[in-house]
XYZ file of C-alpha atoms in Angstrom:
744
model
C 80.536 181.936 132.752
C 80.200 185.649 133.362
C 83.324 185.877 134.862
C 85.118 184.175 131.782
C 83.210 186.249 129.499
C 84.353 189.153 131.276
C 88.031 187.958 131.211
C 87.820 187.769 127.189
C 86.441 191.004 127.091
C 88.956 192.932 129.060
C 92.287 193.051 127.279
C 95.465 193.045 129.335
C 97.038 196.144 127.681
C 95.189 199.325 127.017
C 94.058 198.980 123.470
C 95.300 202.629 122.500
C 98.669 202.045 123.878
C 99.109 198.603 122.252
C 97.929 200.165 118.870
C 101.168 201.946 118.542
C 103.316 198.689 118.501
C 101.086 197.123 115.631
C 104.095 197.292 113.439
C 105.840 194.796 115.645
C 103.709 192.284 114.210
C 105.267 192.526 110.856
C 108.678 193.696 111.664
C 109.410 190.040 113.764
C 109.204 187.864 110.925
C 110.837 190.449 108.705
C 113.589 190.707 111.039
C 113.789 186.635 111.031
C 113.957 186.693 107.260
C 117.044 189.264 107.504
C 118.928 187.323 109.938
C 118.429 183.997 108.462
C 119.125 185.409 104.950
C 122.302 187.233 105.840
C 123.640 185.316 108.624
C 121.737 182.117 108.540
C 124.647 179.969 106.685
C 127.096 180.817 109.455
C 124.440 180.269 112.457
C 123.869 176.728 111.767
C 120.564 174.593 111.038
C 119.518 174.652 114.539
C 119.779 178.147 115.213
C 117.895 179.199 111.820
C 115.155 176.743 112.785
C 115.016 178.520 116.570
C 115.003 182.042 115.005
C 112.712 181.499 112.251
C 110.064 179.674 114.359
C 110.322 182.199 117.423
C 109.933 185.207 115.215
C 106.717 183.696 113.915
C 105.641 182.534 117.568
C 106.168 186.377 118.663
C 104.100 187.568 115.847
C 101.297 184.918 116.576
C 101.557 185.819 120.428
C 101.093 189.670 119.277
C 98.350 188.717 116.859
C 96.577 187.207 119.823
C 97.158 190.369 122.034
C 95.786 192.488 118.915
C 92.649 190.272 118.807
C 92.055 190.502 122.364
C 92.416 194.388 122.258
C 90.025 194.786 119.278
C 87.184 192.718 121.548
C 88.037 194.852 124.553
C 84.493 195.665 125.805
C 84.719 195.576 129.753
C 81.421 195.260 131.645
C 79.784 198.996 132.211
C 82.417 200.272 129.476
C 82.289 200.944 125.934
C 83.597 198.898 123.107
C 87.051 199.824 121.763
C 86.567 202.149 118.882
C 89.198 203.628 116.181
C 88.863 207.382 115.371
C 87.690 207.590 111.796
C 89.624 210.769 110.100
C 86.663 210.941 107.278
C 83.528 210.977 109.786
C 82.545 211.595 113.362
C 81.350 208.191 113.743
C 84.113 205.839 115.279
C 84.837 202.432 113.928
C 83.603 200.034 116.661
C 85.684 196.918 117.558
C 88.837 198.311 115.793
C 92.006 199.914 116.572
C 94.680 201.459 114.396
C 97.638 203.644 114.325
C 98.842 206.164 111.889
C 102.572 206.435 111.597
C 102.249 209.464 109.540
C 102.739 210.539 105.766
C 104.382 207.987 103.695
C 104.856 209.873 100.684
C 102.897 212.412 98.680
C 103.006 213.856 94.963
C 100.939 216.811 94.511
C 97.621 216.641 96.221
C 97.885 212.759 96.331
C 98.868 211.440 99.644
C 99.430 208.143 101.265
C 99.934 207.645 105.022
C 101.556 204.697 106.601
C 98.732 203.178 108.702
C 98.030 199.893 110.114
C 94.401 198.896 111.401
C 93.116 195.848 113.241
C 89.329 194.816 113.233
C 87.366 191.719 113.432
C 87.999 190.683 109.733
C 91.893 191.238 110.033
C 92.183 190.210 113.400
C 90.866 186.676 112.214
C 93.426 186.674 109.314
C 96.425 187.633 111.526
C 95.571 184.579 113.841
C 95.185 182.045 110.924
C 98.204 183.417 109.193
C 100.481 183.477 112.249
C 98.862 180.311 113.751
C 99.136 178.094 110.685
C 102.037 179.769 109.765
C 103.701 178.558 112.822
C 102.805 175.134 112.619
C 104.291 174.695 109.219
C 107.402 176.324 110.053
C 107.635 173.628 112.841
C 106.815 170.901 110.457
C 109.406 172.175 107.859
C 112.471 171.680 110.551
C 111.854 167.992 109.951
C 110.555 167.976 106.589
C 113.554 170.145 105.362
C 116.145 168.398 107.446
C 118.324 167.136 104.815
C 118.067 170.191 102.411
C 121.331 172.072 101.919
C 120.504 175.556 102.352
C 117.704 175.758 105.291
C 118.739 179.159 106.019
C 117.404 180.413 102.678
C 114.142 178.400 102.980
C 113.178 179.727 106.326
C 114.200 183.347 105.280
C 111.671 182.939 102.300
C 109.319 181.483 104.768
C 109.744 184.470 107.176
C 109.549 186.989 104.374
C 106.311 185.400 103.184
C 104.722 185.699 106.433
C 105.725 189.398 106.817
C 104.447 190.294 103.353
C 101.095 188.662 104.189
C 100.619 190.412 107.336
C 101.247 193.652 105.769
C 98.519 192.893 103.303
C 96.070 192.444 106.067
C 97.132 195.092 108.538
C 97.235 197.853 105.744
C 94.471 200.455 106.234
C 94.999 201.693 102.659
C 95.249 200.044 99.197
C 98.530 201.310 98.360
C 100.154 199.572 101.346
C 98.057 196.420 100.963
C 99.452 196.526 97.453
C 103.085 196.361 99.059
C 102.180 193.242 100.776
C 100.173 191.968 97.647
C 103.635 192.458 95.838
C 105.448 190.982 98.726
C 103.475 187.471 98.897
C 104.169 187.348 94.971
C 107.975 187.822 95.379
C 107.994 185.419 98.265
C 106.021 182.792 96.373
C 108.103 183.104 93.408
C 111.338 182.408 95.648
C 109.514 179.478 97.503
C 107.963 177.808 94.463
C 111.460 177.901 92.549
C 113.358 177.110 95.534
C 114.985 174.188 93.895
C 116.011 176.392 91.079
C 118.894 174.018 89.898
C 115.927 171.904 88.418
C 114.909 173.624 85.377
C 111.092 172.407 85.765
C 110.857 173.859 89.249
C 112.582 177.352 88.254
C 109.953 177.498 85.244
C 107.245 176.807 87.645
C 108.103 179.677 89.762
C 108.662 181.961 86.618
C 104.988 181.028 85.661
C 103.395 181.838 88.925
C 105.441 185.081 88.942
C 104.200 186.066 85.401
C 100.621 185.064 86.003
C 100.736 187.168 89.198
C 102.117 190.394 87.294
C 99.106 190.324 84.921
C 96.818 190.299 87.753
C 98.684 193.045 89.849
C 98.869 195.476 86.786
C 94.964 195.007 86.709
C 95.213 195.950 90.622
C 97.085 199.206 89.871
C 94.797 200.327 87.163
C 91.706 199.728 89.369
C 93.366 201.630 92.062
C 94.026 204.485 89.599
C 90.216 204.605 88.668
C 89.486 204.687 92.268
C 91.677 207.550 92.976
C 90.005 209.292 89.788
C 86.478 208.493 91.185
C 87.128 209.816 94.843
C 88.678 213.100 93.238
C 85.306 213.437 91.338
C 83.313 212.519 94.155
C 84.745 214.970 96.359
C 84.427 217.924 93.974
C 81.053 217.200 92.690
C 79.306 215.836 96.002
C 77.021 218.313 97.888
C 75.609 218.355 101.250
C 72.593 215.974 100.145
C 74.845 213.373 99.810
C 76.126 213.873 103.580
C 72.831 214.160 105.236
C 72.721 212.170 108.726
C 72.088 212.696 112.244
C 74.710 215.467 112.211
C 75.070 218.661 110.195
C 75.631 217.850 106.720
C 78.112 220.640 105.800
C 80.061 219.340 108.813
C 80.121 215.849 107.359
C 81.178 216.909 104.031
C 84.098 219.232 105.605
C 85.226 216.159 107.848
C 85.467 213.942 104.618
C 87.305 216.442 102.998
C 89.815 217.010 105.706
C 90.272 213.254 105.619
C 91.295 213.162 102.427
C 93.825 215.957 103.017
C 95.319 213.963 106.032
C 95.249 210.556 104.953
C 94.684 210.170 101.045
C 92.059 208.999 98.723
C 93.033 205.383 99.009
C 92.429 204.650 102.681
C 89.557 202.253 103.640
C 88.030 204.366 106.017
C 87.397 207.031 103.318
C 86.342 204.629 100.556
C 83.567 203.573 103.258
C 82.301 206.808 103.904
C 81.961 207.556 100.245
C 80.100 204.332 99.629
C 77.627 205.187 102.356
C 77.368 208.736 100.749
C 76.347 207.687 97.150
C 72.718 206.669 96.918
C 71.943 204.315 94.000
C 69.138 206.895 92.476
C 68.060 210.222 93.469
C 64.682 209.184 94.538
C 65.123 209.964 98.009
C 67.702 212.673 97.791
C 66.733 214.597 94.754
C 69.827 216.951 94.688
C 72.485 214.204 95.536
C 75.190 212.859 93.368
C 74.304 209.099 92.541
C 75.715 206.093 90.915
C 73.833 207.662 87.640
C 75.710 210.846 87.821
C 78.089 211.805 85.078
C 81.511 212.813 86.059
C 81.932 216.341 85.155
C 85.728 216.854 84.599
C 89.021 215.081 84.506
C 90.140 211.844 82.411
C 86.771 210.210 83.297
C 84.423 212.991 82.133
C 81.230 211.806 80.868
C 81.347 208.398 82.612
C 78.872 207.625 85.295
C 80.130 206.891 88.680
C 78.531 203.671 88.854
C 80.206 202.703 85.465
C 83.667 203.572 86.705
C 82.931 201.812 90.099
C 82.135 198.731 88.334
C 85.101 198.714 85.834
C 87.458 199.375 88.939
C 86.059 196.418 90.868
C 86.447 194.146 87.872
C 89.688 195.175 87.481
C 90.129 194.274 91.149
C 88.535 190.989 90.318
C 91.404 190.514 87.571
C 94.085 191.253 90.274
C 92.473 188.681 92.814
C 92.133 186.009 90.156
C 95.937 186.188 90.043
C 96.560 186.029 93.516
C 93.743 183.646 94.462
C 94.099 181.303 91.256
C 90.741 182.161 89.689
C 89.823 181.949 85.903
C 91.632 183.085 83.641
C 94.752 183.042 85.913
C 94.468 179.882 87.881
C 96.840 177.950 85.748
C 99.905 178.905 87.802
C 98.766 177.126 91.177
C 98.978 173.363 90.364
C 102.641 173.956 88.944
C 103.211 175.681 92.018
C 103.402 171.988 93.639
C 107.164 172.310 92.231
C 108.203 173.912 95.747
C 108.671 172.000 98.975
C 105.259 170.650 100.201
C 105.277 172.893 103.202
C 105.124 175.829 100.830
C 102.345 174.333 99.257
C 100.468 174.411 102.547
C 101.656 177.780 103.271
C 100.506 179.220 100.168
C 97.490 177.168 99.323
C 95.802 177.059 102.668
C 96.006 180.245 104.768
C 97.860 182.866 103.071
C 98.557 184.245 99.552
C 95.648 182.816 97.804
C 92.948 184.027 100.269
C 94.395 187.448 99.494
C 91.618 188.297 96.849
C 88.649 187.244 99.144
C 90.088 189.128 101.867
C 90.367 191.981 99.453
C 86.699 192.005 98.085
C 85.560 191.353 101.912
C 87.554 194.420 103.173
C 85.769 196.355 100.183
C 82.437 195.083 100.642
C 80.831 198.220 100.784
C 81.905 199.130 97.308
C 81.070 195.741 95.799
C 77.306 195.911 96.865
C 76.906 199.003 94.910
C 77.516 197.270 91.657
C 75.255 193.935 91.246
C 77.043 193.635 87.873
C 80.498 193.414 89.227
C 78.917 190.922 92.013
C 77.505 188.605 89.456
C 80.542 188.446 87.561
C 82.799 187.816 90.613
C 80.188 184.926 91.677
C 79.999 183.590 88.021
C 83.952 183.671 87.687
C 84.014 181.993 91.241
C 81.608 179.164 90.033
C 83.166 178.406 86.673
C 86.492 178.156 88.202
C 85.546 175.884 91.180
C 83.581 173.804 88.746
C 86.369 173.377 86.336
C 89.090 172.717 88.797
C 86.958 170.139 90.475
C 86.488 168.386 87.350
C 90.390 168.373 86.504
C 90.892 167.007 89.792
C 89.087 163.759 89.020
C 92.014 162.492 86.724
C 94.920 163.688 88.612
C 97.173 160.872 90.031
C 99.771 163.215 91.781
C 98.677 163.662 95.570
C 99.554 167.225 95.449
C 97.931 168.370 92.291
C 94.672 166.874 93.365
C 94.831 169.364 96.515
C 96.157 171.869 94.279
C 92.886 171.716 91.965
C 90.963 171.385 95.178
C 92.218 174.478 96.277
C 91.276 176.409 93.353
C 87.964 174.832 93.498
C 87.002 175.722 97.255
C 88.562 179.451 96.605
C 86.086 179.537 93.628
C 83.316 178.623 96.155
C 84.385 181.483 98.358
C 84.289 183.941 95.231
C 80.745 182.700 94.663
C 79.959 183.662 98.423
C 81.536 187.049 98.126
C 79.757 187.841 94.818
C 76.547 186.929 96.110
C 76.935 189.154 99.343
C 77.351 186.043 101.809
C 80.547 187.834 103.102
C 80.697 186.274 106.559
C 80.234 182.541 105.336
C 83.017 183.224 102.768
C 85.243 184.191 105.615
C 84.110 181.085 107.626
C 84.830 178.949 104.697
C 88.386 180.617 104.390
C 89.087 179.996 108.001
C 87.947 176.147 108.028
C 89.626 175.583 104.656
C 92.908 177.209 106.039
C 92.891 174.307 108.840
C 91.579 171.230 106.811
C 93.761 172.142 103.572
C 96.983 172.766 105.575
C 96.233 169.537 107.179
C 95.703 167.875 103.801
C 98.762 169.160 102.390
C 101.037 168.658 105.320
C 99.766 165.134 105.571
C 100.588 164.673 101.859
C 104.119 165.914 102.851
C 104.195 163.074 105.472
C 102.841 160.618 102.998
C 106.086 161.505 100.552
C 108.488 161.775 103.480
C 107.467 158.001 104.585
C 107.525 156.617 101.124
C 110.720 157.867 99.141
C 109.203 161.009 98.255
C 106.612 159.160 95.725
C 103.903 161.478 94.736
C 101.645 158.969 92.430
C 98.529 157.756 94.464
C 98.378 154.786 92.235
C 101.790 153.534 93.460
C 100.837 153.898 97.397
C 97.984 152.285 99.172
C 97.854 150.530 102.220
C 99.139 153.269 104.422
C 96.284 153.311 107.039
C 98.272 150.579 109.288
C 101.763 151.990 108.590
C 101.206 155.560 109.232
C 98.527 155.834 111.859
C 98.829 159.501 112.932
C 99.015 160.654 109.303
C 96.359 158.556 108.259
C 94.031 159.675 110.937
C 94.446 163.486 110.418
C 94.194 162.991 106.678
C 90.881 161.171 107.047
C 89.524 164.150 109.495
C 90.444 166.505 107.321
C 89.061 164.546 104.086
C 85.803 164.432 105.940
C 85.929 168.171 106.540
C 86.520 169.262 102.954
C 83.965 166.558 101.801
C 81.380 168.178 103.636
C 80.329 165.461 106.276
C 78.837 166.392 109.646
C 79.991 167.244 112.267
C 82.941 168.578 110.687
C 83.646 172.202 110.038
C 83.485 171.836 106.291
C 80.157 170.663 106.224
C 78.835 173.830 108.310
C 80.807 176.523 106.453
C 80.002 175.194 102.868
C 76.483 174.883 103.678
C 76.420 178.388 105.183
C 77.885 179.604 102.021
C 75.607 177.707 99.521
C 72.604 178.562 101.605
C 73.416 182.298 101.329
C 74.123 181.969 97.486
C 70.804 180.620 97.135
C 68.800 183.018 99.364
C 70.650 186.277 98.426
C 69.447 187.866 95.318
C 70.940 190.646 92.919
C 68.628 192.959 91.438
C 68.169 192.499 87.792
C 69.697 188.960 87.730
C 67.423 187.038 90.327
C 67.732 183.805 88.359
C 71.381 183.826 89.209
C 70.867 182.544 92.866
C 69.283 179.205 91.948
C 71.630 178.458 89.063
C 74.684 179.096 91.237
C 73.332 177.055 93.944
C 73.003 174.338 91.804
C 76.384 174.583 90.527
C 77.563 174.673 94.015
C 75.748 171.261 94.881
C 77.543 169.863 91.668
C 80.807 171.101 92.997
C 80.309 169.527 96.492
C 79.519 166.101 94.839
C 82.806 166.532 92.860
C 84.549 167.520 96.042
C 83.386 164.623 97.937
C 84.191 162.199 94.743
C 87.939 163.267 93.859
C 88.809 163.508 97.859
C 87.685 159.997 98.603
C 89.138 158.884 95.636
C 92.577 160.283 96.726
C 92.058 158.914 100.315
C 91.219 155.531 99.216
C 94.078 155.337 96.809
C 96.616 156.272 99.260
C 95.472 154.777 102.661
C 93.177 152.044 101.872
C 93.667 148.813 100.018
C 96.799 146.846 99.352
C 100.243 148.566 99.000
C 100.740 148.960 95.224
C 103.422 146.644 93.821
C 105.086 149.504 92.041
C 105.701 151.292 95.455
C 109.247 152.808 95.950
C 109.600 151.490 99.446
C 108.323 148.087 100.594
C 107.037 149.666 103.841
C 106.301 153.360 104.871
C 107.226 154.863 108.126
C 105.602 157.388 109.933
C 107.092 160.966 110.319
C 108.675 162.425 113.345
C 106.693 164.302 116.017
C 107.791 167.610 114.606
C 105.661 166.738 111.774
C 102.734 164.861 113.089
C 102.129 167.135 115.896
C 101.058 170.047 113.544
C 98.856 167.553 111.809
C 97.051 166.593 114.907
C 96.582 170.228 115.966
C 95.346 171.195 112.397
C 92.884 168.088 112.534
C 91.444 169.276 115.744
C 90.902 172.751 114.464
C 89.392 171.373 111.565
C 86.672 169.922 114.036
C 86.301 172.425 116.465
C 86.092 175.448 114.043
C 82.524 174.313 113.401
C 81.620 176.256 116.426
C 81.719 179.444 114.632
C 78.955 178.356 112.179
C 76.448 177.408 115.040
C 73.562 179.719 115.656
C 74.695 180.683 119.277
C 74.442 184.395 119.304
C 71.148 186.236 119.965
C 70.268 189.094 117.760
C 66.996 191.170 116.641
C 66.018 188.593 113.952
C 66.613 185.327 116.281
C 69.478 183.221 116.867
C 72.768 184.205 114.669
C 75.852 182.229 113.603
C 78.798 183.098 115.866
C 81.123 184.293 112.786
C 78.162 186.336 111.369
C 77.884 188.120 114.642
C 81.236 188.555 115.154
C 81.887 190.013 111.710
C 78.738 192.220 112.020
C 80.566 195.588 112.550
C 82.938 194.650 109.404
C 80.092 194.189 106.992
C 77.453 196.812 108.613
C 78.058 199.256 105.870
C 77.559 196.502 103.166
C 74.099 195.759 104.810
C 73.136 199.229 105.208
C 73.943 200.141 101.502
C 72.460 196.896 100.246
C 69.390 197.731 102.473
C 69.212 201.418 101.061
C 69.530 201.042 97.605
C 67.612 197.535 97.063
C 70.205 196.492 94.614
C 71.210 193.633 96.682
C 68.831 191.458 98.725
C 70.972 189.814 101.777
C 69.228 187.366 103.479
C 70.043 186.340 107.168
C 67.739 183.029 107.575
C 69.453 179.896 108.931
C 69.752 176.833 106.950
C 66.954 174.486 107.707
C 67.165 170.716 108.137
C 66.179 170.021 104.834
C 69.157 172.081 103.676
C 71.490 170.330 105.830
C 69.968 166.849 104.573
C 70.762 167.994 101.090
C 74.174 168.860 101.656
C 74.939 165.679 103.499
C 73.415 163.415 100.792
C 75.189 165.255 98.118
C 78.616 164.648 100.008
C 77.560 160.986 100.796
C 76.405 160.001 97.226
C 79.860 161.857 95.952
C 81.800 159.821 98.477
C 80.069 156.712 98.165
C 80.585 156.681 94.257
C 84.294 157.095 94.531
C 84.646 154.287 97.488
C 82.613 151.699 95.217
C 84.607 152.779 91.960
C 88.143 152.383 93.601
C 87.502 149.616 96.124
C 85.201 147.229 94.310
C 84.444 148.135 90.514
C 87.847 149.051 89.070
C 89.745 146.270 91.227
C 87.322 143.661 89.670
C 88.424 144.885 86.318
C 91.805 144.808 86.728
C 93.542 143.530 83.141
C 90.434 144.706 81.283
C 90.857 147.631 78.809
C 88.569 150.659 79.274
C 86.417 151.621 76.753
C 87.923 154.068 73.844
C 85.433 156.921 74.932
C 86.463 156.514 78.868
C 90.376 156.774 77.874
C 89.780 159.990 75.791
C 87.711 161.530 78.401
C 90.286 160.768 81.077
C 93.025 161.847 78.774
C 91.352 165.192 78.123
C 90.816 165.672 81.879
C 94.249 164.498 82.862
C 95.780 167.173 80.530
C 93.880 169.720 82.370
C 91.450 170.426 79.268
C 94.591 171.588 77.545
C 93.930 174.957 78.723
C 97.724 175.706 79.142
C 98.007 174.666 75.260
C 95.078 176.939 74.397
C 96.951 179.897 76.096
C 100.348 179.072 74.484
C 98.490 178.865 71.088
C 96.225 182.049 71.467
C 98.466 184.193 73.565
C 102.043 183.237 74.447
C 103.132 181.955 70.863
C 101.712 185.307 69.280
C 103.222 187.343 71.898
C 106.538 185.590 71.507
C 106.302 185.867 67.846
C 105.695 189.529 67.958
C 108.552 190.140 70.087
C 110.944 188.185 67.898
C 109.655 190.295 64.966
C 110.105 193.503 67.068
C 113.529 192.223 68.012
C 114.619 191.437 64.402
C 113.210 194.790 63.008
C 113.319 197.564 65.662
C 116.323 196.068 67.682
C 118.712 194.267 65.111
C 118.037 196.356 62.157
C 116.823 200.007 63.175
C 118.876 200.332 66.430
C 121.795 198.175 66.135
C 122.352 198.509 62.232
C 121.043 201.931 61.532
C 121.284 203.858 64.606
C 124.347 202.332 66.234
C 126.644 201.004 63.312
C 125.104 203.419 60.820
C 126.153 206.480 63.181
C 129.619 204.806 63.590
C 129.943 204.135 59.907
C 129.040 208.030 59.107
C 131.335 209.122 61.437
C 134.287 206.808 60.628
C 133.702 208.039 56.924
C 133.528 211.913 57.787
C 136.533 211.315 59.964
C 138.389 209.526 57.172
C 137.803 212.502 54.663
C 138.770 215.382 57.271
C 142.216 213.592 58.424
C 143.283 214.569 55.032
C 143.156 218.126 56.176
C 145.378 217.255 59.015
C 148.826 217.188 57.724
C 150.827 218.351 60.871
C 152.634 221.214 59.168
C 152.688 224.348 61.237
C 153.625 226.244 58.501
C 150.647 225.337 56.536
C 148.333 225.650 59.197
C 149.749 229.450 59.542
C 149.297 229.956 55.793
C 145.595 228.617 56.178
C 145.127 231.091 59.127
C 146.646 234.107 57.224
C 144.380 233.209 54.401
C 141.266 233.196 56.527
C 142.225 236.537 58.122
C 143.072 238.210 54.827
C 139.425 236.854 53.530
C 137.755 238.214 56.462
C 139.484 241.637 56.287
C 138.517 241.875 52.412
C 134.957 240.950 53.094
C 134.737 243.565 55.882
C 136.285 246.100 53.588
C 133.683 245.415 50.914
C 131.065 245.555 53.395
C 132.000 248.924 54.546
C 132.369 250.335 51.009
C 128.948 249.212 50.196
């Protein structure tokens, strides 16, 4: 055992040397996107498949190596650490490389820097690992498509953009990846753009994300101003530590000059240097200190920070499909099914969760922002789960399930249980990718049928798809011993036992909502499984018999199903700590969230609990999942089949219609926002563009010029003698005027 432990803690490459090659992780899929997009049509289908899959496989291999290097801690040696430009304290279990200045404007500077730590290392493995399986699956699923080169170019571009997002060591480069996944998702969702509905779905996703991205930018601008104000107003009391405070402050300022204000290292140092109050440091700048100069003069540091975090929340709501910007994600089903698995499982929709986990040290400084994040997550999770009850499209049920599960992650982030949110992110990536790819396999074997009421009885005809879909369903439902049970319970336990200062009652309320969401998840997922795989085959089925998919599609399903089970190990309390046994994931992410823990303990604004779920907690979670699943099984295997031909009560039909139409949220948005903005646009077009610009400025200028020209043309006779006479008279007049002036 010691030999095995030593093997995994000794990287085959020197971490400092490998850090210089981190750019290759992004470059490989980016190169694949270029080759497939430019030359793919001439290369042929098989070569496009080979290039696209090989590039992602290569990126996965490099990600494994990066993950290995981050954990490099040989016996008798010290763990790998990355130098912090803003502090003398190195960042343990992390490596990175600064490729120099990217751009600068005045005092503002941004460097091109990449960084890998335990958080981004996990994300790298999930993105490239699950992404590779989706690429392999796509080679069979898209075998009859006319433009595979374009599809795989977009897939590679998507992977490259997401890798940029998680490898970035500053907010600006992260935003490049943030925008990149938005662009790639637009291209993939509207891949079949000749279909107007599918093209519209792509545009809807793009516009909804642009709203969030604008908020992200404003939040970044506020952070720049906040860092600048802190740099000018902070004193040595803020940097009091084991080393000389003046030297620490000087090091922070040198870091700002060297790497700019939006680097995560600098933001973490600033968060550690700002106390909540002046009780322990009377002369220090605190969250209640007003900003003295600049555009934010008079505002407190805490108020500006809360505003920036709420703007980042709106940005995250766009990418991670949270209220009020969640409406794009269900319509994203218009794209090919593997695209849904890629976007909804392991990549784009997790970007918001990753962003707040990366900036956890800032979030714990604002209980107000934390409460809003948790509340938005809870509300989104509940409303999406309720809408999923009445959806009959297999992909839309899974889409609303994704929105709901992401809401649970935001609940965890908002309540400070960051490691459990990341754990659920990882397990969700496995079982949700398995579910989406399983749905694609069902469609592939049933003539592209998506209505679950027109399927049924697939258990015996699609054995591999059925077995993997069942495992993933049990995982997301929260049945032990599958991973979803442990990750969801760890998350809800943290929500219940963590407390926000001034909002103590929120913990119990959010926990109760979380249990309701878990019951709803069990119900609609069991309904989906039962109507698709159990019972008799529907008389309305497109094909008389279904057929199993090829190995290129079923092997990724098997791997993802296995991962949906074995990933439970990360939730088990196998690691020793000062407070007793600790879950593997919590221990592993300890260095990443150490600052958040320290700030929360120091400020007493957030109480972070580290207790383990008890048997009673596990029993409650298991009973909730069992009751929800049993209710759905009874309803769709016994109750409704026995009432075939009997009309449902009017009230039940009205509720179903209301739920099936997604609570008419899209219609409300159309009435309150889209239509008024469109009407205002038409009005401005008529008044400003058509009347003022076209009629007055353009045509009016032309009309005046034409009339003046028409009058002046009578003075143009073409007679040279007349021109000479005019010139002579002008000269004579000038001479007379000059003589008069002289005589006077």
